[in-house]
Coordinates of C-alpha atoms in Angstrom, one line a residue:
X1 CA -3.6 2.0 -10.9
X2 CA -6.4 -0.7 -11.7
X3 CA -5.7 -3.5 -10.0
X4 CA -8.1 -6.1 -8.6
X5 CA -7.2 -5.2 -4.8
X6 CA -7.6 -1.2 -5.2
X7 CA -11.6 -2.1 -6.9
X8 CA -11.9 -4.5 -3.7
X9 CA -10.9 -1.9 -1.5
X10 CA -12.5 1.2 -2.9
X11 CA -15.8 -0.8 -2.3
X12 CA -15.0 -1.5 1.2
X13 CA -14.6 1.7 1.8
X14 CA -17.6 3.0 0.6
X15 CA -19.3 0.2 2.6
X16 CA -18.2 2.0 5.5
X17 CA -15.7 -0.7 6.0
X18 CA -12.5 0.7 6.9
X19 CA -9.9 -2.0 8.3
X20 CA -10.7 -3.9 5.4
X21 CA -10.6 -1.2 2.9
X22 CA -7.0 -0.5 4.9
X23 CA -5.6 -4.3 4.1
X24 CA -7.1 -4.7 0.4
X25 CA -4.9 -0.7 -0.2
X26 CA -2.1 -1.8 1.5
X27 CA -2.5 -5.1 -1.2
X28 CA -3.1 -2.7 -4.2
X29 CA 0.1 -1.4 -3.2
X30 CA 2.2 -4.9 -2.7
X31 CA 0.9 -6.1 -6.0
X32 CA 1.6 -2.8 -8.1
X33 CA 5.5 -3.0 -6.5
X34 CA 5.7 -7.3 -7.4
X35 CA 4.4 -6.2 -11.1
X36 CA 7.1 -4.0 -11.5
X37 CA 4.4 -0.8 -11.9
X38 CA 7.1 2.4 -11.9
X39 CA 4.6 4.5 -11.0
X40 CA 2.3 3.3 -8.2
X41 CA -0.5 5.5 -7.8
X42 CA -0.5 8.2 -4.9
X43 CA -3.7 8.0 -4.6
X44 CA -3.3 4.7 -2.9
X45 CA -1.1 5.6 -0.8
X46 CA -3.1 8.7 0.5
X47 CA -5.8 6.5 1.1
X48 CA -3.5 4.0 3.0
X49 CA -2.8 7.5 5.1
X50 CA -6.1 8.6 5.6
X51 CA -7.4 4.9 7.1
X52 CA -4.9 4.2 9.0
X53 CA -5.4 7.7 10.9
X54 CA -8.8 7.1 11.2
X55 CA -8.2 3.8 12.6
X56 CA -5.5 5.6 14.5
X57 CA -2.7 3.0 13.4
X58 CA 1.0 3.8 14.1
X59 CA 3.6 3.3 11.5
X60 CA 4.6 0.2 12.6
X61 CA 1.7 -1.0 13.5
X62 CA 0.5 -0.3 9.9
X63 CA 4.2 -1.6 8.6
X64 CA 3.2 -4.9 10.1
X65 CA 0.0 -5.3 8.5
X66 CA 1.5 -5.6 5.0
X67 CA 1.6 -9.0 3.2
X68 CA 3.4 -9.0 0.1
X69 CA 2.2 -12.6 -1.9
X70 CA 4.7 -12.2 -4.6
X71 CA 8.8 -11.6 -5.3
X72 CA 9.1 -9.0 -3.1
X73 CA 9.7 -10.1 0.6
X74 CA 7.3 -8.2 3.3
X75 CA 10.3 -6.1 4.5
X76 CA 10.9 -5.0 0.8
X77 CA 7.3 -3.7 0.7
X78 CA 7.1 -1.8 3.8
X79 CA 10.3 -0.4 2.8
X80 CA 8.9 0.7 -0.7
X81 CA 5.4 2.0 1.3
X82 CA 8.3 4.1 3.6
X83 CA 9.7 5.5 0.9
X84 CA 6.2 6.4 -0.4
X85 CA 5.5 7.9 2.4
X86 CA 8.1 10.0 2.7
X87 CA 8.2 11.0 -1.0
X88 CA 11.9 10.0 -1.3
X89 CA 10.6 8.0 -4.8
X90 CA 10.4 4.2 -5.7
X91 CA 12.3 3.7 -8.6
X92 CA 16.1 4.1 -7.1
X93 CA 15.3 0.8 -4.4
X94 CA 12.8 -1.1 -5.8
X95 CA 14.2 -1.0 -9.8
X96 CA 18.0 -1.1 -9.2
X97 CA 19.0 2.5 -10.6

């Protein structure tokens, strides 16, 4: 993935900048799902993991920081970041099959 947000949030996070680095990964995320991007890197969302332990986040807590801006509602995005999580796979829920 190479999206505007993840380059934004990378940065962050070398800055030292971690809630921010958090909200920009949870946006690469969001934006790669409303582009219809099959396979949204991992790598995000193992970063998404490893801030939101270090800011010591819950899952919802970390479920209601997500803002989708696009087609996709904000439940439809946590859902997708669930799924993610969990490894059960995007493509059955978020593409119809």
């Amino acid at each position: 993935m190479n999206n505007k947000y993840f380059e934004l949030a990378r940065n962050e996070e070398r800055s030292g900048n971690d809630a921010a680095a958090l909200l920009l990964y949870l946006s690469s995320f969001c934006d790669s799902c409303n582009h219809g991007t099959r396979n949204t890197s991992y790598g995000t969302v193992a970063k998404i993991r490893l801030l939101q332990r270090k800011l010591m986040l819950t899952d919802l807590q970390l479920f209601g920081l997500i803002r989708s801006y696009g087609p996709l509602s904000d439940l439809e995005c946590r859902k997708l970041l669930d799924y993610s999580i969990r490894g059960a796979g995007l493509s059955g829920y978020a593409y119809g099959y």
